[in-house]
Amino acid sequence: MNRRHFLAASALPLVSMAAPGLLTSVRAQPVPFDRSLVRQMARDLAGKAFKAPDNKLPDNLKDLDYDRYRAIRFLPERALWRGEKLPFEAQFFHRGFFYANRVDIFEVKDGQAAKIAYQPDLFSFGKLTPPGAGVDLGFAGFRLHAPINKSEYYDEVCVFLGASYFRAVAKGQLYGLSARGLAINTGEAKGEEFPSFKAFWIEKPAANAKSIVVHALLDSESTAAAYRFTIRPGDSTVFDVEMAIYPRVDLERAGLMPMTSMFFFGPNDRKDVDDFRPSVHDSDGLFVANGRGEELWRPLHNPTDLQISAFADLNPNGFGLMQRQRDFVAYQDLESGFERRPSLWAEPIGDWGEGSVKLIEIPTREEVHDNIASFWQPKAALQAKGEHTYTYRLNWGPDVPKSTPLARFSRTGIGARGDNATLFVLDLIGDRLKSVDPKTLRGVVTAEKAKIQNIVTQPNPATGGWRLSFELLKEKNPVEIRASLMQENEPVSEVWVYRWTP
């Protein structure tokens, strides 16, 4: 049941978006470096025509299949900073398979940047013949290790590999959903553009450091951009991100803080599924804390046709693709460990203005594809020839970083009720429910152009929470539904929102 062995496999055939060769402004010898350098590189890059990526490889490394590429392994004993008793180490990925594009990686220490040289003896190649000495292939990406589970062992905590994809884990977790540097035209009929990170600068950490800083340069046909990531692993792993975008053309459909995940099936969506497992997903819902103070929970869905939802907002507080179901019994998968996959919460810092949280749900018949995408899309286009700066925080962990007093929806079950209705069964949990007077608690359910009937609220002794159920009379068209628990006129729960499709 091991699904994605590599990052965002469903998208990676389209990741060839980097410019060739080593950046001319940074040579093999150490040169002065500061945080403004990458922004200036992005600004200069955006003033020039986009160049095709360097994806040339030696003949014996071309067209590798999955198994042959997996045989190329970085040697852990050659990790950057191995043996220096620092809180982080870095390992590198070889180019090949879906990862043919060259990425240059630099180490920054004492204000100087030096390129990390590609050497064949950094890797074991299995039955493949290594490249000859003196061949400078660069790398495909890298991963960072730190002792987050045991003080004496360096666990892999994050990886940057493929286009602008990256992902991370917190203490006790396994890899699941991914983030991206930038999304362009996601879900658009004309096709998506996949920007790529073409170079990274990794700052050498101090001996007592709790965080590590990574700079990145991004390029694509439409834009260039610069990033500064401050990464803090732990019970939750936090990325503080500073981003500057320099469009070559007006970006009408830019996706900021983008993330991608997988939802195959669950108790709300098991149509035509013949599987011993009750659920298969990396994320089970989209949580939105909007600028109006509302908290929205949108269970994910594997639709028959492409579905695009937009949650309009002004200065959002945050959103994220969450994995709320943390019980092994919900999955029954001994290998995949879906209950240990991280949630990812994106929190803008400062006022981001008008826009919408977009949710893209793509049909899939396999669990190996990331079929869910979410991001913030500004209402106004990002104008060409300008500088557009954003600061935000990504929190990888078991839940949102700040708890809410409102009860939350923990499970959504959907099934047929006879020939004329669909039954929805929603479970809620939270301390707020323990202090409410049951006589004053009521469920509120509304639907556009559809009839709701038999709304029932009752305690759920198995969870210590409550259950809200209702029936939707059969409809031929998609229906937008909202549900919540109220005590008189005060909300007791977040708002459950769902698009039911026949």
Short mmCIF file of C-alpha atoms in Angstrom, two decimals:
data_model
loop_
_atom_site.label_atom_id
_atom_site.label_comp_id
_atom_site.label_asym_id
_atom_site.label_seq_id
_atom_site.Cartn_x
_atom_site.Cartn_y
_atom_site.Cartn_z
CA MET A 1 0.00 0.00 0.00
CA ASN A 2 2.98 2.34 -0.23
CA ARG A 3 1.76 5.22 -2.42
CA ARG A 4 3.87 8.25 -3.46
CA HIS A 5 7.55 7.36 -3.04
CA PHE A 6 8.41 10.69 -4.61
CA LEU A 7 6.97 14.14 -4.39
CA ALA A 8 3.86 14.97 -6.43
CA ALA A 9 4.36 12.20 -8.95
CA SER A 10 1.17 13.05 -10.84
CA ALA A 11 2.44 16.54 -11.73
CA LEU A 12 6.12 15.97 -12.26
CA PRO A 13 6.18 15.27 -16.00
CA LEU A 14 5.50 18.99 -16.35
CA VAL A 15 8.23 20.35 -14.09
CA SER A 16 10.80 21.34 -16.72
CA MET A 17 10.82 25.04 -15.88
CA ALA A 18 14.38 25.92 -14.78
CA ALA A 19 17.06 27.86 -16.59
CA PRO A 20 20.23 26.04 -17.61
CA GLY A 21 23.59 25.94 -15.97
CA LEU A 22 25.09 27.60 -12.95
CA LEU A 23 23.94 31.10 -12.07
CA THR A 24 26.47 33.46 -13.58
CA SER A 25 26.44 35.79 -10.57
CA VAL A 26 27.63 33.07 -8.17
CA ARG A 27 30.87 31.29 -9.03
CA ALA A 28 32.46 28.13 -7.67
CA GLN A 29 34.60 30.18 -5.30
CA PRO A 30 32.90 31.69 -2.22
CA VAL A 31 31.42 35.12 -2.82
CA PRO A 32 29.68 37.57 -0.46
CA PHE A 33 26.04 36.72 0.21
CA ASP A 34 23.15 38.45 1.94
CA ARG A 35 19.40 38.06 1.88
CA SER A 36 18.95 40.75 -0.78
CA LEU A 37 21.05 38.86 -3.34
CA VAL A 38 18.38 36.32 -4.32
CA ARG A 39 15.77 39.04 -4.74
CA GLN A 40 18.08 40.91 -7.04
CA MET A 41 18.68 37.72 -9.04
CA ALA A 42 14.93 37.19 -9.39
CA ARG A 43 14.42 40.81 -10.41
CA ASP A 44 17.15 40.53 -13.05
CA LEU A 45 15.82 37.18 -14.26
CA ALA A 46 12.32 38.59 -14.74
CA GLY A 47 13.75 41.29 -17.00
CA LYS A 48 14.95 38.68 -19.46
CA ALA A 49 13.16 36.15 -21.64
CA PHE A 50 12.55 32.78 -20.01
CA LYS A 51 15.11 30.14 -20.98
CA ALA A 52 14.46 26.43 -21.23
CA PRO A 53 15.85 24.30 -18.41
CA ASP A 54 19.06 22.31 -18.43
CA ASN A 55 17.78 18.74 -18.39
CA LYS A 56 20.61 17.07 -20.30
CA LEU A 57 21.98 13.92 -18.69
CA PRO A 58 24.58 11.29 -19.64
CA ASP A 59 23.15 8.55 -21.82
CA ASN A 60 23.13 5.95 -19.04
CA LEU A 61 21.04 8.26 -16.81
CA LYS A 62 18.46 9.21 -19.45
CA ASP A 63 14.98 7.75 -19.36
CA LEU A 64 15.41 5.95 -16.03
CA ASP A 65 12.36 4.13 -14.78
CA TYR A 66 11.23 4.29 -11.17
CA ASP A 67 13.15 1.25 -9.94
CA ARG A 68 16.45 2.21 -11.58
CA TYR A 69 16.20 5.75 -10.27
CA ARG A 70 15.51 4.49 -6.75
CA ALA A 71 18.75 2.51 -6.93
CA ILE A 72 20.68 5.81 -6.89
CA ARG A 73 21.14 6.57 -3.20
CA PHE A 74 22.88 9.42 -1.45
CA LEU A 75 25.44 8.10 1.03
CA PRO A 76 24.40 9.30 4.50
CA GLU A 77 28.01 9.44 5.70
CA ARG A 78 28.60 12.17 3.07
CA ALA A 79 25.83 14.42 4.42
CA LEU A 80 26.64 18.12 4.66
CA TRP A 81 27.89 18.91 8.21
CA ARG A 82 28.09 15.21 9.16
CA GLY A 83 30.33 14.87 12.21
CA GLU A 84 30.27 18.58 13.09
CA LYS A 85 27.72 18.12 15.92
CA LEU A 86 25.35 20.65 14.40
CA PRO A 87 21.54 20.43 14.82
CA PHE A 88 20.96 19.88 11.08
CA GLU A 89 22.39 17.87 8.19
CA ALA A 90 21.63 18.03 4.46
CA GLN A 91 21.52 15.26 1.85
CA PHE A 92 21.06 15.64 -1.89
CA PHE A 93 19.05 14.00 -4.67
CA HIS A 94 20.55 12.83 -7.93
CA ARG A 95 19.05 13.93 -11.22
CA GLY A 96 17.03 11.44 -13.29
CA PHE A 97 13.54 9.95 -13.74
CA PHE A 98 11.02 12.81 -13.28
CA TYR A 99 13.82 14.98 -11.87
CA ALA A 100 16.04 15.69 -14.88
CA ASN A 101 16.27 19.46 -14.31
CA ARG A 102 19.48 20.78 -12.86
CA VAL A 103 19.32 22.53 -9.48
CA ASP A 104 22.36 24.32 -8.07
CA ILE A 105 22.80 24.29 -4.30
CA PHE A 106 25.06 26.55 -2.25
CA GLU A 107 26.24 26.56 1.34
CA VAL A 108 26.27 29.92 3.08
CA LYS A 109 28.60 30.46 6.04
CA ASP A 110 30.25 33.55 7.49
CA GLY A 111 28.48 35.70 4.90
CA GLN A 112 29.98 33.78 1.98
CA ALA A 113 28.20 31.49 -0.51
CA ALA A 114 29.98 28.54 -2.14
CA LYS A 115 28.51 26.04 -4.57
CA ILE A 116 28.21 22.48 -3.30
CA ALA A 117 30.01 20.50 -5.97
CA TYR A 118 28.39 17.46 -7.54
CA GLN A 119 30.56 14.37 -7.11
CA PRO A 120 29.59 10.85 -8.21
CA ASP A 121 31.08 9.39 -5.03
CA LEU A 122 28.35 11.13 -3.01
CA PHE A 123 26.00 8.40 -4.28
CA SER A 124 25.73 4.67 -4.70
CA PHE A 125 24.41 3.73 -8.15
CA GLY A 126 23.41 0.08 -7.82
CA LYS A 127 23.89 -1.58 -11.20
CA LEU A 128 24.13 1.75 -13.03
CA THR A 129 27.48 3.08 -14.21
CA PRO A 130 28.34 6.32 -12.37
CA PRO A 131 29.17 9.45 -14.38
CA GLY A 132 32.84 10.01 -15.03
CA ALA A 133 34.98 12.17 -12.78
CA GLY A 134 34.79 15.90 -13.45
CA VAL A 135 31.21 15.83 -14.73
CA ASP A 136 29.21 18.58 -13.01
CA LEU A 137 25.56 17.49 -13.07
CA GLY A 138 24.32 19.60 -10.18
CA PHE A 139 21.48 18.08 -8.14
CA ALA A 140 17.74 17.50 -8.33
CA GLY A 141 16.99 18.76 -4.82
CA PHE A 142 17.82 18.18 -1.18
CA ARG A 143 16.45 17.15 2.20
CA LEU A 144 17.17 18.31 5.73
CA HIS A 145 17.62 16.05 8.75
CA ALA A 146 17.36 16.91 12.45
CA PRO A 147 16.84 14.95 15.70
CA ILE A 148 13.11 15.54 16.25
CA ASN A 149 12.11 12.07 17.53
CA LYS A 150 15.28 10.92 19.28
CA SER A 151 18.14 13.14 20.38
CA GLU A 152 20.74 10.77 18.95
CA TYR A 153 19.12 10.23 15.52
CA TYR A 154 18.74 12.68 12.63
CA ASP A 155 15.28 12.21 11.10
CA GLU A 156 14.35 13.54 7.70
CA VAL A 157 12.18 16.60 8.41
CA CYS A 158 11.69 18.25 5.01
CA VAL A 159 12.47 17.80 1.33
CA PHE A 160 12.62 20.15 -1.67
CA LEU A 161 12.28 18.08 -4.84
CA GLY A 162 10.49 18.57 -8.16
CA ALA A 163 9.27 21.89 -9.64
CA SER A 164 8.56 24.14 -6.63
CA TYR A 165 7.26 21.34 -4.40
CA PHE A 166 8.37 20.79 -0.83
CA ARG A 167 6.99 18.93 2.15
CA ALA A 168 7.74 18.39 5.81
CA VAL A 169 6.83 16.35 8.86
CA ALA A 170 6.60 17.03 12.57
CA LYS A 171 7.55 14.77 15.45
CA GLY A 172 6.10 11.26 15.04
CA GLN A 173 4.70 11.88 11.56
CA LEU A 174 5.08 10.46 8.04
CA TYR A 175 5.20 12.39 4.78
CA GLY A 176 1.83 13.19 3.21
CA LEU A 177 0.66 16.37 1.52
CA SER A 178 2.98 18.88 -0.17
CA ALA A 179 3.37 22.64 -0.40
CA ARG A 180 4.54 24.61 -3.43
CA GLY A 181 6.35 27.86 -3.97
CA LEU A 182 3.78 29.21 -6.43
CA ALA A 183 0.79 27.98 -8.43
CA ILE A 184 -0.13 29.51 -11.79
CA ASN A 185 -3.38 28.76 -13.67
CA THR A 186 -4.23 25.76 -11.48
CA GLY A 187 -7.53 24.28 -12.59
CA GLU A 188 -7.71 26.47 -15.70
CA ALA A 189 -8.79 24.98 -19.03
CA LYS A 190 -5.70 26.35 -20.80
CA GLY A 191 -3.46 24.23 -18.58
CA GLU A 192 -1.34 24.83 -15.52
CA GLU A 193 2.13 26.36 -15.49
CA PHE A 194 4.63 24.76 -13.11
CA PRO A 195 7.31 27.15 -11.80
CA SER A 196 10.52 25.54 -10.58
CA PHE A 197 13.11 26.27 -7.95
CA LYS A 198 16.37 26.50 -9.89
CA ALA A 199 18.80 27.23 -7.05
CA PHE A 200 19.00 27.06 -3.26
CA TRP A 201 21.27 28.64 -0.66
CA ILE A 202 21.39 26.79 2.69
CA GLU A 203 22.74 28.74 5.64
CA LYS A 204 25.02 26.74 7.92
CA PRO A 205 23.38 26.63 11.37
CA ALA A 206 25.06 27.49 14.66
CA ALA A 207 25.71 24.69 17.13
CA ASN A 208 22.74 25.71 19.31
CA ALA A 209 20.36 26.71 16.50
CA LYS A 210 16.69 25.75 16.66
CA SER A 211 16.07 26.74 13.06
CA ILE A 212 17.73 26.72 9.66
CA VAL A 213 17.41 29.24 6.82
CA VAL A 214 17.05 28.30 3.14
CA HIS A 215 16.90 30.78 0.26
CA ALA A 216 15.44 29.79 -3.12
CA LEU A 217 15.24 31.24 -6.63
CA LEU A 218 12.18 30.35 -8.71
CA ASP A 219 11.63 30.73 -12.44
CA SER A 220 8.91 30.01 -14.99
CA GLU A 221 7.59 31.32 -18.27
CA SER A 222 5.47 33.95 -16.53
CA THR A 223 7.48 35.01 -13.50
CA ALA A 224 10.57 34.84 -11.35
CA ALA A 225 10.52 34.90 -7.55
CA ALA A 226 12.75 34.81 -4.47
CA TYR A 227 12.09 32.99 -1.20
CA ARG A 228 13.53 32.89 2.29
CA PHE A 229 12.44 29.93 4.42
CA THR A 230 13.14 29.82 8.16
CA ILE A 231 12.49 26.20 9.17
CA ARG A 232 11.89 25.12 12.79
CA PRO A 233 11.32 21.36 13.30
CA GLY A 234 9.55 20.01 16.38
CA ASP A 235 6.17 18.84 17.69
CA SER A 236 4.96 21.01 14.83
CA THR A 237 7.38 21.96 12.06
CA VAL A 238 7.07 25.62 11.12
CA PHE A 239 8.19 27.39 7.94
CA ASP A 240 8.29 31.19 8.04
CA VAL A 241 8.28 32.26 4.41
CA GLU A 242 9.24 35.60 2.85
CA MET A 243 8.39 35.76 -0.84
CA ALA A 244 8.97 38.35 -3.56
CA ILE A 245 7.37 37.80 -7.00
CA TYR A 246 8.52 39.57 -10.18
CA PRO A 247 6.06 38.76 -13.01
CA ARG A 248 7.10 38.91 -16.66
CA VAL A 249 3.40 39.17 -17.57
CA ASP A 250 0.26 40.02 -15.60
CA LEU A 251 -0.57 37.02 -13.38
CA GLU A 252 -4.36 36.78 -13.44
CA ARG A 253 -4.48 33.39 -11.72
CA ALA A 254 -1.63 33.29 -9.22
CA GLY A 255 -2.00 30.84 -6.35
CA LEU A 256 -0.21 31.83 -3.14
CA MET A 257 0.60 29.47 -0.26
CA PRO A 258 -0.41 26.56 -2.51
CA MET A 259 -0.68 23.01 -1.21
CA THR A 260 -1.58 19.67 -2.79
CA SER A 261 -2.89 16.46 -1.25
CA MET A 262 -4.64 13.17 -1.95
CA PHE A 263 -8.23 12.17 -1.20
CA PHE A 264 -9.26 8.82 -2.67
CA PHE A 265 -12.27 7.86 -0.55
CA GLY A 266 -13.77 8.15 2.92
CA PRO A 267 -17.08 7.70 4.76
CA ASN A 268 -18.59 10.61 2.82
CA ASP A 269 -17.47 9.26 -0.55
CA ARG A 270 -17.25 5.50 -1.20
CA LYS A 271 -19.14 5.31 -4.48
CA ASP A 272 -17.86 2.41 -6.61
CA VAL A 273 -15.08 1.64 -4.08
CA ASP A 274 -14.26 -2.02 -3.36
CA ASP A 275 -11.51 -1.82 -0.72
CA PHE A 276 -10.93 -3.43 2.68
CA ARG A 277 -9.95 -0.04 4.13
CA PRO A 278 -12.61 2.38 5.42
CA SER A 279 -10.71 5.48 4.21
CA VAL A 280 -7.71 6.39 2.07
CA HIS A 281 -6.54 10.00 2.15
CA ASP A 282 -3.70 12.30 3.18
CA SER A 283 -6.18 15.03 4.08
CA ASP A 284 -9.87 14.81 4.89
CA GLY A 285 -10.93 18.46 4.77
CA LEU A 286 -10.21 22.11 4.08
CA PHE A 287 -10.37 24.36 7.13
CA VAL A 288 -10.77 28.11 6.55
CA ALA A 289 -10.60 30.87 9.18
CA ASN A 290 -11.83 33.85 7.21
CA GLY A 291 -11.43 37.55 7.85
CA ARG A 292 -15.06 37.83 9.04
CA GLY A 293 -14.37 35.59 12.01
CA GLU A 294 -16.07 32.51 10.57
CA GLU A 295 -14.52 29.06 10.80
CA LEU A 296 -15.46 26.80 7.88
CA TRP A 297 -14.95 23.05 7.51
CA ARG A 298 -15.22 21.62 4.01
CA PRO A 299 -14.87 17.80 3.83
CA LEU A 300 -12.92 16.71 0.75
CA HIS A 301 -14.47 14.74 -2.07
CA ASN A 302 -13.26 12.62 -4.99
CA PRO A 303 -15.68 13.90 -7.61
CA THR A 304 -16.87 12.39 -10.86
CA ASP A 305 -15.99 15.64 -12.65
CA LEU A 306 -13.51 18.41 -11.84
CA GLN A 307 -14.84 20.62 -9.03
CA ILE A 308 -13.59 24.15 -8.25
CA SER A 309 -14.78 25.97 -5.12
CA ALA A 310 -13.96 29.53 -4.08
CA PHE A 311 -14.33 31.03 -0.61
CA ALA A 312 -14.23 34.81 -1.10
CA ASP A 313 -12.57 36.76 1.68
CA LEU A 314 -10.83 39.94 2.81
CA ASN A 315 -7.60 39.58 4.81
CA PRO A 316 -7.93 35.85 5.61
CA ASN A 317 -6.69 34.53 8.95
CA GLY A 318 -5.61 31.23 7.45
CA PHE A 319 -6.55 28.02 5.71
CA GLY A 320 -5.23 24.49 5.46
CA LEU A 321 -5.71 20.96 4.23
CA MET A 322 -6.16 18.99 7.43
CA GLN A 323 -6.01 15.34 8.46
CA ARG A 324 -8.44 15.37 11.38
CA GLN A 325 -9.06 11.64 11.57
CA ARG A 326 -6.14 10.33 13.69
CA ASP A 327 -7.42 6.85 14.57
CA PHE A 328 -5.86 3.78 12.90
CA VAL A 329 -9.29 2.14 12.91
CA ALA A 330 -10.45 4.74 10.38
CA TYR A 331 -7.89 3.46 7.82
CA GLN A 332 -6.80 -0.09 8.75
CA ASP A 333 -3.64 0.32 6.64
CA LEU A 334 -0.55 -1.06 8.34
CA GLU A 335 1.87 0.21 5.69
CA SER A 336 0.66 3.68 4.73
CA GLY A 337 0.01 5.10 8.20
CA PHE A 338 -2.54 7.66 7.02
CA GLU A 339 -3.37 8.53 10.63
CA ARG A 340 0.21 9.88 10.96
CA ARG A 341 0.10 12.21 7.93
CA PRO A 342 0.51 15.92 8.75
CA SER A 343 -2.03 18.68 8.44
CA LEU A 344 -0.78 21.87 6.79
CA TRP A 345 -1.98 25.27 8.01
CA ALA A 346 -1.11 28.42 6.04
CA GLU A 347 -1.31 31.73 7.89
CA PRO A 348 -0.81 35.08 6.12
CA ILE A 349 1.19 37.67 8.05
CA GLY A 350 -0.16 41.16 7.51
CA ASP A 351 -3.14 42.24 5.42
CA TRP A 352 -3.45 40.39 2.11
CA GLY A 353 -6.50 42.25 0.80
CA GLU A 354 -9.31 40.77 -1.28
CA GLY A 355 -9.24 37.35 -2.84
CA SER A 356 -10.43 33.83 -2.28
CA VAL A 357 -9.32 30.49 -0.92
CA LYS A 358 -9.60 28.13 -3.88
CA LEU A 359 -10.20 24.40 -3.60
CA ILE A 360 -9.61 22.15 -6.62
CA GLU A 361 -10.89 18.56 -6.49
CA ILE A 362 -9.82 16.33 -9.38
CA PRO A 363 -11.30 12.89 -10.10
CA THR A 364 -8.91 10.00 -9.50
CA ARG A 365 -9.18 6.23 -9.60
CA GLU A 366 -5.88 5.63 -7.80
CA GLU A 367 -4.38 6.72 -4.52
CA VAL A 368 -0.99 7.51 -6.10
CA HIS A 369 -2.12 10.91 -7.41
CA ASP A 370 -2.39 14.21 -5.62
CA ASN A 371 -5.89 15.18 -6.73
CA ILE A 372 -6.56 18.01 -4.25
CA ALA A 373 -5.16 21.54 -4.45
CA SER A 374 -5.80 24.64 -2.37
CA PHE A 375 -4.31 28.15 -2.40
CA TRP A 376 -5.02 31.84 -1.88
CA GLN A 377 -5.81 33.70 -5.11
CA PRO A 378 -5.65 37.52 -4.96
CA LYS A 379 -8.61 39.28 -6.55
CA ALA A 380 -6.37 41.66 -8.48
CA ALA A 381 -3.81 40.40 -10.96
CA LEU A 382 -0.14 40.59 -10.00
CA GLN A 383 1.05 43.22 -12.44
CA ALA A 384 3.98 42.63 -14.75
CA LYS A 385 7.26 44.45 -14.10
CA GLY A 386 6.34 44.97 -10.44
CA GLU A 387 7.50 43.58 -7.11
CA HIS A 388 4.88 41.73 -5.04
CA THR A 389 5.99 40.73 -1.54
CA TYR A 390 4.25 38.42 0.92
CA THR A 391 5.11 36.93 4.29
CA TYR A 392 3.36 33.86 5.67
CA ARG A 393 3.76 30.89 7.99
CA LEU A 394 3.28 27.20 7.22
CA ASN A 395 2.59 24.88 10.14
CA TRP A 396 3.03 21.14 9.55
CA GLY A 397 1.60 19.14 12.44
CA PRO A 398 -1.33 17.26 13.91
CA ASP A 399 -3.71 20.24 13.87
CA VAL A 400 -4.01 24.01 13.60
CA PRO A 401 -1.50 25.71 15.89
CA LYS A 402 -4.17 27.59 17.89
CA SER A 403 -7.18 25.81 19.32
CA THR A 404 -10.65 27.22 18.86
CA PRO A 405 -13.48 27.27 21.44
CA LEU A 406 -15.99 26.18 18.80
CA ALA A 407 -16.96 22.52 18.43
CA ARG A 408 -15.54 20.97 15.29
CA PHE A 409 -16.77 18.42 12.79
CA SER A 410 -14.76 15.22 13.18
CA ARG A 411 -16.51 12.92 10.71
CA THR A 412 -18.84 13.23 7.74
CA GLY A 413 -20.81 10.16 6.68
CA ILE A 414 -23.09 10.11 3.65
CA GLY A 415 -25.35 7.35 2.35
CA ALA A 416 -28.63 6.64 0.63
CA ARG A 417 -31.90 6.87 2.57
CA GLY A 418 -34.34 4.96 0.44
CA ASP A 419 -34.91 5.99 -3.15
CA ASN A 420 -35.73 9.63 -2.57
CA ALA A 421 -33.17 11.03 -0.11
CA THR A 422 -29.51 11.14 0.86
CA LEU A 423 -28.64 10.87 4.56
CA PHE A 424 -25.87 13.03 6.06
CA VAL A 425 -24.46 12.10 9.47
CA LEU A 426 -22.06 14.65 10.98
CA ASP A 427 -20.17 14.06 14.23
CA LEU A 428 -18.90 16.95 16.33
CA ILE A 429 -16.44 17.05 19.23
CA GLY A 430 -15.10 19.76 21.54
CA ASP A 431 -15.15 20.96 25.13
CA ARG A 432 -17.79 23.56 24.22
CA LEU A 433 -20.34 20.76 23.84
CA LYS A 434 -19.83 19.55 27.41
CA SER A 435 -21.20 22.74 28.93
CA VAL A 436 -24.22 23.43 26.71
CA ASP A 437 -27.79 22.88 27.80
CA PRO A 438 -29.10 20.12 25.47
CA LYS A 439 -32.53 21.72 25.52
CA THR A 440 -31.17 24.87 23.87
CA LEU A 441 -29.00 23.14 21.27
CA ARG A 442 -30.27 22.96 17.72
CA GLY A 443 -28.94 22.05 14.32
CA VAL A 444 -29.22 24.58 11.50
CA VAL A 445 -28.97 23.24 7.96
CA THR A 446 -29.55 25.18 4.74
CA ALA A 447 -29.21 24.25 1.08
CA GLU A 448 -29.48 26.20 -2.14
CA LYS A 449 -32.44 25.18 -4.32
CA ALA A 450 -32.93 21.90 -2.45
CA LYS A 451 -35.09 20.56 0.36
CA ILE A 452 -33.64 19.52 3.73
CA GLN A 453 -35.72 17.41 6.10
CA ASN A 454 -35.51 15.42 9.35
CA ILE A 455 -32.82 17.49 11.08
CA VAL A 456 -31.81 15.64 14.25
CA THR A 457 -29.28 16.50 16.98
CA GLN A 458 -28.35 14.03 19.69
CA PRO A 459 -25.47 13.22 22.06
CA ASN A 460 -22.85 10.76 20.82
CA PRO A 461 -21.68 8.84 23.91
CA ALA A 462 -18.96 7.03 21.91
CA THR A 463 -17.11 10.30 21.22
CA GLY A 464 -18.34 12.47 24.08
CA GLY A 465 -19.64 14.88 21.46
CA TRP A 466 -22.81 15.33 19.45
CA ARG A 467 -24.24 14.09 16.19
CA LEU A 468 -26.13 16.17 13.65
CA SER A 469 -28.01 14.32 10.90
CA PHE A 470 -30.36 15.37 8.15
CA GLU A 471 -31.76 14.24 4.81
CA LEU A 472 -31.40 15.90 1.42
CA LEU A 473 -34.15 15.09 -1.05
CA LYS A 474 -32.75 13.75 -4.31
CA GLU A 475 -31.50 16.38 -6.71
CA LYS A 476 -30.16 16.23 -10.25
CA ASN A 477 -27.80 19.18 -9.79
CA PRO A 478 -24.94 19.94 -7.38
CA VAL A 479 -26.15 21.41 -4.10
CA GLU A 480 -24.26 23.73 -1.73
CA ILE A 481 -25.08 22.88 1.90
CA ARG A 482 -24.23 24.63 5.19
CA ALA A 483 -24.71 23.17 8.67
CA SER A 484 -23.84 24.17 12.23
CA LEU A 485 -24.90 23.77 15.84
CA MET A 486 -26.46 26.76 17.55
CA GLN A 487 -27.36 27.53 21.16
CA GLU A 488 -30.25 29.93 20.80
CA ASN A 489 -28.67 32.54 18.46
CA GLU A 490 -25.03 31.86 19.30
CA PRO A 491 -22.85 29.47 17.25
CA VAL A 492 -21.55 26.50 19.19
CA SER A 493 -19.69 24.95 16.26
CA GLU A 494 -17.75 25.87 13.19
CA VAL A 495 -19.71 25.91 9.92
CA TRP A 496 -19.76 22.71 7.87
CA VAL A 497 -19.96 23.44 4.13
CA TYR A 498 -20.29 20.84 1.39
CA ARG A 499 -20.97 20.54 -2.31
CA TRP A 500 -23.13 17.47 -2.87
CA THR A 501 -23.02 16.14 -6.41
CA PRO A 502 -25.47 13.53 -7.72
#
